[in-house]
Short mmCIF file of C-alpha atoms in Angstrom, two decimals:
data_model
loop_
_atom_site.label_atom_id
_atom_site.label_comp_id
_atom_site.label_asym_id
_atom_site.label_seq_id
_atom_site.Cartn_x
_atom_site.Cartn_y
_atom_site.Cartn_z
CA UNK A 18 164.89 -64.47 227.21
CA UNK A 19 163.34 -61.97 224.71
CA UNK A 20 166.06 -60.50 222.64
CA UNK A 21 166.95 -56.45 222.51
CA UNK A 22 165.82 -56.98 218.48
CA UNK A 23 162.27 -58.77 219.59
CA UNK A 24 161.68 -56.20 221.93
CA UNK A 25 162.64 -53.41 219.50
CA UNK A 26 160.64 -54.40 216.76
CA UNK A 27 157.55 -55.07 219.25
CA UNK A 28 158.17 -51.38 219.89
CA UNK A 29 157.98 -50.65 216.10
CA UNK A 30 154.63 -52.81 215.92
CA UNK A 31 152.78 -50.46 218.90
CA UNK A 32 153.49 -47.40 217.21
CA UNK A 33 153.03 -48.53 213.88
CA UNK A 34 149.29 -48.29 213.27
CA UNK A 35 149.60 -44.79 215.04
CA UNK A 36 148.83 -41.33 212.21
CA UNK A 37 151.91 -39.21 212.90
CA UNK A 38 152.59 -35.76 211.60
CA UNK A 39 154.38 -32.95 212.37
CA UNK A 40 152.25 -31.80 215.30
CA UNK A 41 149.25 -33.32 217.13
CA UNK A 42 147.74 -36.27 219.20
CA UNK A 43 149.83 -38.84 217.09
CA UNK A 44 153.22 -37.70 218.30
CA UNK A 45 151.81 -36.86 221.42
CA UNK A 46 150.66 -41.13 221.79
CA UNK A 47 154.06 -41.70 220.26
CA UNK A 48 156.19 -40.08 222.98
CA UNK A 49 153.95 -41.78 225.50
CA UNK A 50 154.79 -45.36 224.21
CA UNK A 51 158.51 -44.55 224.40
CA UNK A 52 157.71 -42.95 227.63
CA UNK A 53 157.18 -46.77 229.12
CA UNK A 54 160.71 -47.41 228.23
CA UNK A 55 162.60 -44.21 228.92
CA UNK A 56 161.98 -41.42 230.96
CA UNK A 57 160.73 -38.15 228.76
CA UNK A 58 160.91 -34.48 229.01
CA UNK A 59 157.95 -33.34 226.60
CA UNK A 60 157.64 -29.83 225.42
CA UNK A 61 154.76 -28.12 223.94
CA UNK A 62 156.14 -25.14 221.71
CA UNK A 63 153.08 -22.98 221.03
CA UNK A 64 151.80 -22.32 217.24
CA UNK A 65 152.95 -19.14 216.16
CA UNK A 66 156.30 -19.40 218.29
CA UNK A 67 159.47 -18.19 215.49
CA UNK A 68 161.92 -20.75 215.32
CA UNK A 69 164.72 -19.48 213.69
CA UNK A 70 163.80 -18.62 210.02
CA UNK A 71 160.34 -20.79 210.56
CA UNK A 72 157.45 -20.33 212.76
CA UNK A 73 155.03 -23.23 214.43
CA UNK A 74 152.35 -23.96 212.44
CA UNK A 75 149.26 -24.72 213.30
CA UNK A 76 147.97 -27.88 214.90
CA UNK A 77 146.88 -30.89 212.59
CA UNK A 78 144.10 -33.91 214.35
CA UNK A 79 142.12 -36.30 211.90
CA UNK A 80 139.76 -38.29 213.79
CA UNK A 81 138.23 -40.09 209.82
CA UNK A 82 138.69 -40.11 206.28
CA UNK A 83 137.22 -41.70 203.45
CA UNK A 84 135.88 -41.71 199.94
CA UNK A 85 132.57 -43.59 199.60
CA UNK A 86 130.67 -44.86 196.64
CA UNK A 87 126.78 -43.99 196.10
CA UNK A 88 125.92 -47.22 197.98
CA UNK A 89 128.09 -46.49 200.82
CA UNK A 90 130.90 -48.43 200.70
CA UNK A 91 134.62 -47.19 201.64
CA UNK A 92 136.50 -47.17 198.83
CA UNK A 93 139.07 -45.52 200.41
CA UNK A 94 139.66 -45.22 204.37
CA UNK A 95 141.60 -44.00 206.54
CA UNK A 96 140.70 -46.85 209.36
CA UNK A 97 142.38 -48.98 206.97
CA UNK A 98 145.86 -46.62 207.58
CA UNK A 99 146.77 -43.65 208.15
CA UNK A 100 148.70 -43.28 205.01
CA UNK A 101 145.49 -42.77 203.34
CA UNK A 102 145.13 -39.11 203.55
CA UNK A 103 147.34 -36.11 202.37
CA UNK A 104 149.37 -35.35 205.48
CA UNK A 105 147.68 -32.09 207.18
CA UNK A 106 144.40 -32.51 204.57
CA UNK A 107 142.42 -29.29 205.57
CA UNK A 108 138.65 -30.93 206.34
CA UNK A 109 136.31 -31.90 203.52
CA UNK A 110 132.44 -33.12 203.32
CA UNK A 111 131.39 -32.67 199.84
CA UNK A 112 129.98 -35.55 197.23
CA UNK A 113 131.93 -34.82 193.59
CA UNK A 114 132.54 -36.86 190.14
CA UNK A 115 135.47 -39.31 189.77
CA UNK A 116 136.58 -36.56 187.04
CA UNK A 117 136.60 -34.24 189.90
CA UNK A 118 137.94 -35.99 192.22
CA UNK A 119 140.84 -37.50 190.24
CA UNK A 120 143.22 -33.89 191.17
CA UNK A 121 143.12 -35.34 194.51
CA UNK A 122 144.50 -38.51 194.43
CA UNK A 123 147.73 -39.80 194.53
CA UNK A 124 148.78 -43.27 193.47
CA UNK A 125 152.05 -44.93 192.08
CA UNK A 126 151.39 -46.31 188.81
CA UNK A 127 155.01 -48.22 188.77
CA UNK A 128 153.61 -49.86 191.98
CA UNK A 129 149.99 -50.65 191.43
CA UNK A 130 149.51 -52.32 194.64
CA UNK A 131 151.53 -49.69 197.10
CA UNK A 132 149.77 -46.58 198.85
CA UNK A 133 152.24 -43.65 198.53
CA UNK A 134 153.11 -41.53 201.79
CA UNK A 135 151.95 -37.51 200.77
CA UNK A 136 151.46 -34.39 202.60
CA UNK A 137 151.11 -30.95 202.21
CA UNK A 138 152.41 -28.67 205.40
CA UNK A 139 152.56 -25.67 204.75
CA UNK A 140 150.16 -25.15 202.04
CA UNK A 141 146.11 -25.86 202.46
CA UNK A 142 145.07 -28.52 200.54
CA UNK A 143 143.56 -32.03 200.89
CA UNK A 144 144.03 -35.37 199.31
CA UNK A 145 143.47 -39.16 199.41
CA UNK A 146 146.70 -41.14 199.10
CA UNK A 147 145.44 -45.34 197.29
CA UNK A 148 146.69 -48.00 195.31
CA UNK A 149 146.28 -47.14 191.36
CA UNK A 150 144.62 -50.69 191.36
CA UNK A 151 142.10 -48.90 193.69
CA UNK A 152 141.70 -46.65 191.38
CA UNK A 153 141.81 -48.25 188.28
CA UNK A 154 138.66 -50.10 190.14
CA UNK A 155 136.18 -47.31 190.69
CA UNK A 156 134.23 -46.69 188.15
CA UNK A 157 133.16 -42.85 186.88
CA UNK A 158 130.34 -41.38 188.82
CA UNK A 159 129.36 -39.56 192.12
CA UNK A 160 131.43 -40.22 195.60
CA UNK A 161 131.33 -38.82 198.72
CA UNK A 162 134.55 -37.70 200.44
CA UNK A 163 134.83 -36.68 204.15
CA UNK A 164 138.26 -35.25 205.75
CA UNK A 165 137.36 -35.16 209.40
CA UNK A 166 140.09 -33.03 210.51
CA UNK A 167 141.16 -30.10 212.14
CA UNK A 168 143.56 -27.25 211.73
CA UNK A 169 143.95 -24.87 214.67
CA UNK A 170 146.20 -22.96 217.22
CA UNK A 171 148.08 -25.55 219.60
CA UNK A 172 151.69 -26.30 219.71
CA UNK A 173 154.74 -28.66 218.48
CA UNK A 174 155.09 -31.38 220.57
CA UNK A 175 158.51 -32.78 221.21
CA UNK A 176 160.67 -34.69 223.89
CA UNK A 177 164.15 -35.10 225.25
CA UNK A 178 165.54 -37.83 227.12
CA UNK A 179 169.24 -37.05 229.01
CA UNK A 180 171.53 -39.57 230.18
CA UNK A 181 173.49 -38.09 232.50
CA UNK A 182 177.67 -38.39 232.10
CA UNK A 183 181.12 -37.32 234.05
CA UNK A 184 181.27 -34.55 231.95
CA UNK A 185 178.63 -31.46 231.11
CA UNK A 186 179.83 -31.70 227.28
CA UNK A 187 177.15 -34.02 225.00
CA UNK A 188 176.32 -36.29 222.18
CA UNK A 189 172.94 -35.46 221.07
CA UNK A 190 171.31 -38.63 219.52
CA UNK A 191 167.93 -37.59 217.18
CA UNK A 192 165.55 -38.74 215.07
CA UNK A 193 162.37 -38.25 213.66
CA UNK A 194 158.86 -38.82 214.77
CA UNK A 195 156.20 -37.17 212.20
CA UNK A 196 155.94 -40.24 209.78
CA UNK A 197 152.73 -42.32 210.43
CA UNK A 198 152.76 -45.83 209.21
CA UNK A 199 156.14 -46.29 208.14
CA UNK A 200 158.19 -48.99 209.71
CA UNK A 201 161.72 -48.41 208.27
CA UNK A 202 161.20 -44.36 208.10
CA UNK A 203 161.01 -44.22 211.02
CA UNK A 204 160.11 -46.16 214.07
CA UNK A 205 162.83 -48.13 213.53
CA UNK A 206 164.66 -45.46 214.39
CA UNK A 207 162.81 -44.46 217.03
CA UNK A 208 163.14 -47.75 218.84
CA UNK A 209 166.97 -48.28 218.30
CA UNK A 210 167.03 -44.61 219.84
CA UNK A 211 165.11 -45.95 222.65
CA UNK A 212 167.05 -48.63 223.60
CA UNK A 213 170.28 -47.08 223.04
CA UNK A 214 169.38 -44.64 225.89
CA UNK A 215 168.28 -47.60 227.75
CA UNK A 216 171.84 -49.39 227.22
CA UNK A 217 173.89 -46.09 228.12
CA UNK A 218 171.66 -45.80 231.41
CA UNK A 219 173.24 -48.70 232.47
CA UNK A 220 176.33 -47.18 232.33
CA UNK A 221 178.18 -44.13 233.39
CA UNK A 222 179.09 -42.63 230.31
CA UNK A 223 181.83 -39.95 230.01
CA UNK A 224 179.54 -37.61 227.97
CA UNK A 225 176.45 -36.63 228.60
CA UNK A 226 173.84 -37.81 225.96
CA UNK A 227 170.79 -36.39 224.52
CA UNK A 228 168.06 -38.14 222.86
CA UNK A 229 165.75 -36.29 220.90
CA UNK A 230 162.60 -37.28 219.85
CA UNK A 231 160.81 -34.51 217.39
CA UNK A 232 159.14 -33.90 214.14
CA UNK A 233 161.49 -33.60 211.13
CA UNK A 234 163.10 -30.49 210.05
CA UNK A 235 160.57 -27.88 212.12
CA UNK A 236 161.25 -29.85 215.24
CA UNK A 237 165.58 -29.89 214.79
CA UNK A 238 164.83 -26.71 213.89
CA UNK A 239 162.44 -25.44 217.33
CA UNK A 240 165.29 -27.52 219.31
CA UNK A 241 167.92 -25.06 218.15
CA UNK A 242 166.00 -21.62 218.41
CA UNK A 243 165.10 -23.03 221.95
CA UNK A 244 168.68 -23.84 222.67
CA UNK A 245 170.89 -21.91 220.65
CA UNK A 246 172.61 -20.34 223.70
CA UNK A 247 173.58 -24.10 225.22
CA UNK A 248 174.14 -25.65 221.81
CA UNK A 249 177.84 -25.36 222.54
CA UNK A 250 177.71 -27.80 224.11
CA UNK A 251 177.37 -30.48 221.78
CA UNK A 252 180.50 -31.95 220.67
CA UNK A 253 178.97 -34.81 218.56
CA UNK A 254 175.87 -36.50 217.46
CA UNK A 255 174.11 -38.92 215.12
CA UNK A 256 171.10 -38.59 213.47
CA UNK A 257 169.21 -42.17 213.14
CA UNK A 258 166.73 -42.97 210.50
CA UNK A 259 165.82 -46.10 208.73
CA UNK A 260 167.34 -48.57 210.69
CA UNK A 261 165.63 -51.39 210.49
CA UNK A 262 165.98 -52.31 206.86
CA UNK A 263 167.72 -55.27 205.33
CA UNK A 264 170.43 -52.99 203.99
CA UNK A 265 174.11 -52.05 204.25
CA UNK A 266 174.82 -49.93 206.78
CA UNK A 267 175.70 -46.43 205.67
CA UNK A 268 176.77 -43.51 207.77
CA UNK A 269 176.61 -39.75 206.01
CA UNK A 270 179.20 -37.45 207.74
CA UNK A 271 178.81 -34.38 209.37
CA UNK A 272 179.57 -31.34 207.45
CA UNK A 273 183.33 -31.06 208.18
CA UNK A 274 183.93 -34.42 206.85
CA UNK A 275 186.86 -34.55 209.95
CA UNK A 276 184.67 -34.35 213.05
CA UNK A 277 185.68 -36.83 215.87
CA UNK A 278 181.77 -38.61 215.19
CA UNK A 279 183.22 -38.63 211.01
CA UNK A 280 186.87 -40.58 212.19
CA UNK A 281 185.03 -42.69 215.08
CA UNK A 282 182.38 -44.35 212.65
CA UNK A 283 184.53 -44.73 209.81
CA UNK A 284 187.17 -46.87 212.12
CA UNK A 285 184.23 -48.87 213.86
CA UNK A 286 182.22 -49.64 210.67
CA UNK A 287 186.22 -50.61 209.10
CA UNK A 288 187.03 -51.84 211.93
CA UNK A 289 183.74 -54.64 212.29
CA UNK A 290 183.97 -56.03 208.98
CA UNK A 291 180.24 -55.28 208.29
CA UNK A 292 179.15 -54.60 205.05
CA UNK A 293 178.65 -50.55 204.73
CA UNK A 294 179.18 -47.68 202.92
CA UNK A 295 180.35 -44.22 204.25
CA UNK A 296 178.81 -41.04 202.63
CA UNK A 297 179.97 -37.62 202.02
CA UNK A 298 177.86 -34.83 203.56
CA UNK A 299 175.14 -32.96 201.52
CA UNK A 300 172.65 -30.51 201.97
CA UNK A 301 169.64 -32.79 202.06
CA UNK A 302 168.48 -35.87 204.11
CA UNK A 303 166.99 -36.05 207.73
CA UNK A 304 168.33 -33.53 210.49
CA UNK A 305 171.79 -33.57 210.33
CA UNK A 306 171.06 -30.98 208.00
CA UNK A 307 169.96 -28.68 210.29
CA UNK A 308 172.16 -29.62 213.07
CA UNK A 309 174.92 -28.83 210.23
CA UNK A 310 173.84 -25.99 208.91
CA UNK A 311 176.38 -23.27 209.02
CA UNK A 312 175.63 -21.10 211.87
CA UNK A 313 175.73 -23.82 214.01
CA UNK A 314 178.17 -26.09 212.15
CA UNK A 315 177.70 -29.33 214.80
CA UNK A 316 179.91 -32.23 214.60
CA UNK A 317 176.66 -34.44 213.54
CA UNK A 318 176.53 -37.53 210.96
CA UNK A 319 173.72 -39.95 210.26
CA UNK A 320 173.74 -43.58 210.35
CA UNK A 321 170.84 -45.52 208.32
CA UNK A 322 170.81 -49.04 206.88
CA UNK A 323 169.61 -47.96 203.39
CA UNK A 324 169.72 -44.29 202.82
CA UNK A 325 166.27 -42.09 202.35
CA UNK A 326 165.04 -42.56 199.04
CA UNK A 327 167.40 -45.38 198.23
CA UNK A 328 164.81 -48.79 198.76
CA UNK A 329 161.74 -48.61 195.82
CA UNK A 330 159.40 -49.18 199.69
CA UNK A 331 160.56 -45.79 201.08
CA UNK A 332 157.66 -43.69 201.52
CA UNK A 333 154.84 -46.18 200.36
CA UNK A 334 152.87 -48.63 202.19
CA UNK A 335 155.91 -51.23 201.42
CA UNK A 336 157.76 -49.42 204.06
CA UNK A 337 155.47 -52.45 206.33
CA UNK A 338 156.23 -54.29 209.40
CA UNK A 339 157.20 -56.78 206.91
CA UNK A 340 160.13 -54.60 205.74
CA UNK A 341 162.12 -54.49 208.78
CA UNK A 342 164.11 -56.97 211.22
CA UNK A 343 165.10 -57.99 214.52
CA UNK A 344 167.82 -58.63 213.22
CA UNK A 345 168.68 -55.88 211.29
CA UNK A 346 167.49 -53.05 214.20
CA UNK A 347 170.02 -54.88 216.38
CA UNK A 348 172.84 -54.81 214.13
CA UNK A 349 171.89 -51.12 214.05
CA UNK A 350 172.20 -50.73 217.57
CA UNK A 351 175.28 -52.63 218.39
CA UNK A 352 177.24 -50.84 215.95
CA UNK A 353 175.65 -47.45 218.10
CA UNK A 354 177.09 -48.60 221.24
CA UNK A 355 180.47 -49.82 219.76
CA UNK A 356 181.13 -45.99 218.03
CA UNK A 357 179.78 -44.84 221.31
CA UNK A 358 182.59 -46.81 223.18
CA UNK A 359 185.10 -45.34 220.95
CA UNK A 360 183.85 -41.82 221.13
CA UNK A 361 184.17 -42.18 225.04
CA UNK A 362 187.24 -43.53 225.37
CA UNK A 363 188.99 -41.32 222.90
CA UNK A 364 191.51 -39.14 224.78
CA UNK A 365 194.80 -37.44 224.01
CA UNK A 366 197.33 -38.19 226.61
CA UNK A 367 200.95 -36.69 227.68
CA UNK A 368 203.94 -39.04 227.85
CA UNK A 369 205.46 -38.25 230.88
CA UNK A 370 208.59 -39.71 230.08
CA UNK A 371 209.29 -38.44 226.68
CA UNK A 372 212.59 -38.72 226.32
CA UNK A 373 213.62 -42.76 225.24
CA UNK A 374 211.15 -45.09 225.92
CA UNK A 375 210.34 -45.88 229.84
CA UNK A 376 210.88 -49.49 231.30
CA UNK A 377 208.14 -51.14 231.46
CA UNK A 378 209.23 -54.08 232.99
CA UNK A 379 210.56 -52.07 236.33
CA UNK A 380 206.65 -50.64 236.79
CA UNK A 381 205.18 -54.01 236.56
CA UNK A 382 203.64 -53.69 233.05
CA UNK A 383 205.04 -56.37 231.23
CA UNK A 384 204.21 -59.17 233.88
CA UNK A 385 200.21 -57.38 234.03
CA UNK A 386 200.09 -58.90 230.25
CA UNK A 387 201.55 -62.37 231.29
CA UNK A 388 198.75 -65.11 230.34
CA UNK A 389 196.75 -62.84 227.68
CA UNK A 390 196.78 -64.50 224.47
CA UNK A 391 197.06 -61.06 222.65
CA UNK A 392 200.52 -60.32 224.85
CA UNK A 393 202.50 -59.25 221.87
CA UNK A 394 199.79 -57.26 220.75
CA UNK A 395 198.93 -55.50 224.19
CA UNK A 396 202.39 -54.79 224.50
CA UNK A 397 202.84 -52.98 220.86
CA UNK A 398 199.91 -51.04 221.85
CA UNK A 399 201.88 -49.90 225.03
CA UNK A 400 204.76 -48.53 222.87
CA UNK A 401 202.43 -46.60 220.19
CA UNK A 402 200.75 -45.31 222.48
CA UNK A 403 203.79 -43.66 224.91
CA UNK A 404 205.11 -42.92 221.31
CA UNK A 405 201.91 -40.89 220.41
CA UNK A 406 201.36 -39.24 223.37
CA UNK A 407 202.20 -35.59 222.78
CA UNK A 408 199.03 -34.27 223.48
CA UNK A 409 198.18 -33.86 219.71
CA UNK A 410 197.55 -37.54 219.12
CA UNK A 411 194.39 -39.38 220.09
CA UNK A 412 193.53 -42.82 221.05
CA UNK A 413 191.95 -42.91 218.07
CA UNK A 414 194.66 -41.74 216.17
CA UNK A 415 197.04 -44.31 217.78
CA UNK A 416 194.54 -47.49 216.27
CA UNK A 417 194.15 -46.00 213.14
CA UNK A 418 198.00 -45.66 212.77
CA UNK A 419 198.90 -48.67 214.04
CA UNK A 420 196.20 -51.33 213.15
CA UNK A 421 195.66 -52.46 216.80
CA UNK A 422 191.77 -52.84 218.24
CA UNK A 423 190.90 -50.09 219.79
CA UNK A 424 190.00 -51.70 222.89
CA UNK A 425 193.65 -52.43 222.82
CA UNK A 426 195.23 -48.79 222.78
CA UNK A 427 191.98 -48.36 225.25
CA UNK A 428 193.33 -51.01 227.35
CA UNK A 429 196.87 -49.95 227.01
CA UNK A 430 196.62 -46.43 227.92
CA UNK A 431 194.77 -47.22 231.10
CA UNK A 432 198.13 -49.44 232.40
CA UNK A 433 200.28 -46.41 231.20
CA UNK A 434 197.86 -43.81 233.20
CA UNK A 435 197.91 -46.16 235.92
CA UNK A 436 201.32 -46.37 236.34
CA UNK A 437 202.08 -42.58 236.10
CA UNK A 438 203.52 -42.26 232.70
CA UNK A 439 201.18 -40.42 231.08
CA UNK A 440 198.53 -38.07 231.59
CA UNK A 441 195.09 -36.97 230.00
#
């Protein structure tokens, strides 16, 4: 049977070849691919719309690129990938000198062979993106260049997928998807996001969760103008981005440092013995900036494999389907669904018998654990947590302290609850 990696990184290879941006056709094909796998709300957010301190630019298509020499050939082209043009390149038809030309190109001389990832949003220009071999090859002389693209009124495009829980109260889960042919940054993202929703829809989760799928920064940005008045309702959520890299795991926290996403990654990442790193918050990254800026001030980390900018592939042609895993997108995704567990099951219960401890024995609890090879240890958990529950403590708080499983104190405070001693 096919594997949840295999079927994630077959994901990653459909959308791959795909030219992305912030708006147009390419993150409109994009959201119909994951469409096949989840159900999608798609919105359409008009150009000219204000977003906050933004507004919706206009609509970018490209339809062909390339720079040809005076025989014809395609020196560069944009068939070849979409990387190979400036990202929102106003059009061009024009024949010009190498010498001319040259203010238009964009290589990486430390990485002869890699095309660089460029673009220019929200100020008209146009460019060819090539290896500096490339260009070390073409010799002076006349070339013809042709941008066949368009800038005009349309809208943002951007989707939302809900998974529906026992409570109104949500975890938004984002990421980004205006990068063309990047595999790491980002449709490795985009396809652990994918089957994360799958994997909660099999469930019924206490929270209700939120995927979002939109363009970086102006599309976190359009989600919160659209729904600033219901954003109170998010009490946690991750931002995923490069997720399919060979890397550590690392997971940036939210802007208070201390929010219940913050304490519930930290103790599963501890907790699983995987390799990782845990980041302080800054000002700069993917969208947890936004969803942490201060007006809104969301409970909302980021978890990557290797962070942005931190792999010599990131934004280059490197960043290839060669670059990511299986393996690594399901690591990725397992460690999503066990912080997801936690954050579900974290409650702060009321001892109802506060005063000594309760007998256990008389309610049946101590015979429940007969045969389990952890007894000792399901039994501690029972005592920390009737100890901890004064309504200030969490589940959470209880593992942490006392260096049980979670699953344990989980376990242990559904006996208590069970037999009446304490309540949420």
């Amino acid at each position: 049977m096919i594997s949840a990696g295999d079927e994630m990184y077959a994901l990653v290879e459909r959308l791959y070849p795909l030219c992305r941006s912030i708006t147009g056709d390419g993150v409109r094909a994009t959201l119909d691919i994951v469409g096949e796998y989840i159900p999608l709300q798609v919105y359409e957010v008009p150009t000219g719309t204000q977003v906050l301190d933004w507004t919706v630019p206009q609509e970018w298509n490209i339809r062909d690129a390339y720079i040809a020499d005076t025989a014809g050939h395609r020196v560069v082209d944009f068939a070849a990938s979409s990387l190979h043009v400036l990202g929102y390149s106003v059009p061009v038809s024009a024949t010009m000198p190498l010498a001319e030309l040259r203010g238009h190109l964009h290589t990486l001389p430390e990485h002869p062979n890699w095309v660089p990832y460029r673009t220019s949003y929200y100020k008209p220009a146009w460019g060819f993106c090539l290896a500096q071999e490339t260009l070390d090859a073409m010799p002076d002389g006349d070339y013809e260049v042709c941008i066949d693209s368009t800038l005009a009124d349309g809208h943002l495009t951007y989707a939302e997928h809900e998974v529906p829980g026992q409570v109104p109260d949500e975890v938004i889960v984002s990421c980004h998807v205006c990068h063309p042919s990047l595999a790491n940054d980002n449709l490795a993202g985009i396809a652990v996001a994918t089957f994360l929703a799958r994997a909660l829809a099999q469930q019924t989760p206490y929270y209700t969760y939120r995927f979002l799928f939109a363009p970086g920064t102006i599309g976190a940005i359009t989600w919160l103008a659209r729904n600033a008045e219901r954003v109170d309702r998010v009490k946690h959520g991750l931002v995923l981005a490069c997720a399919g890299d060979p890397g550590r795991l690392t997971y940036k926290q939210s802007r208070r440092g201390d929010a219940e996403i913050d304490r519930v990654m930290r103790h599963v990442l501890s907790a699983s013995e995987r390799p990782h790193q845990v980041a302080e918050f800054t000002p700069y990254g993917y969208d947890e900036r936004q969803f942490c800026s201060p007006g809104f001030d969301l409970g909302v980390g980021s978890l990557t494999r290797t962070p942005y900018a931190g792999y010599p592939e990131y934004h280059t042609s490197a960043d290839n389907l060669d670059f990511v895993s299986p393996e690594a997108m399901a690591d990725t995704l397992a460690v999503c669904r066990e912080a997801f567990a936690v954050l579900d099951r974290n409650r702060r219960y009321l001892n109802l018998s506060p005063y000594g401890e309760p007998q256990l024995g008389r309610r049946g609890l101590y015979e429940a654990l007969g045969g389990r090879s952890d007894t000792k240890q399901a039994q501690m958990a029972m005592l920390w947590v009737l100890n901890l529950s004064d309504g200030e403590h969490s589940l959470l708080d209880v593992a942490d302290r006392s260096g049980l499983p979670f699953d344990t104190v989980a376990a242990a405070a559904d006996a208590l609850h069970g037999a009446g001693l304490i309540k949420a």
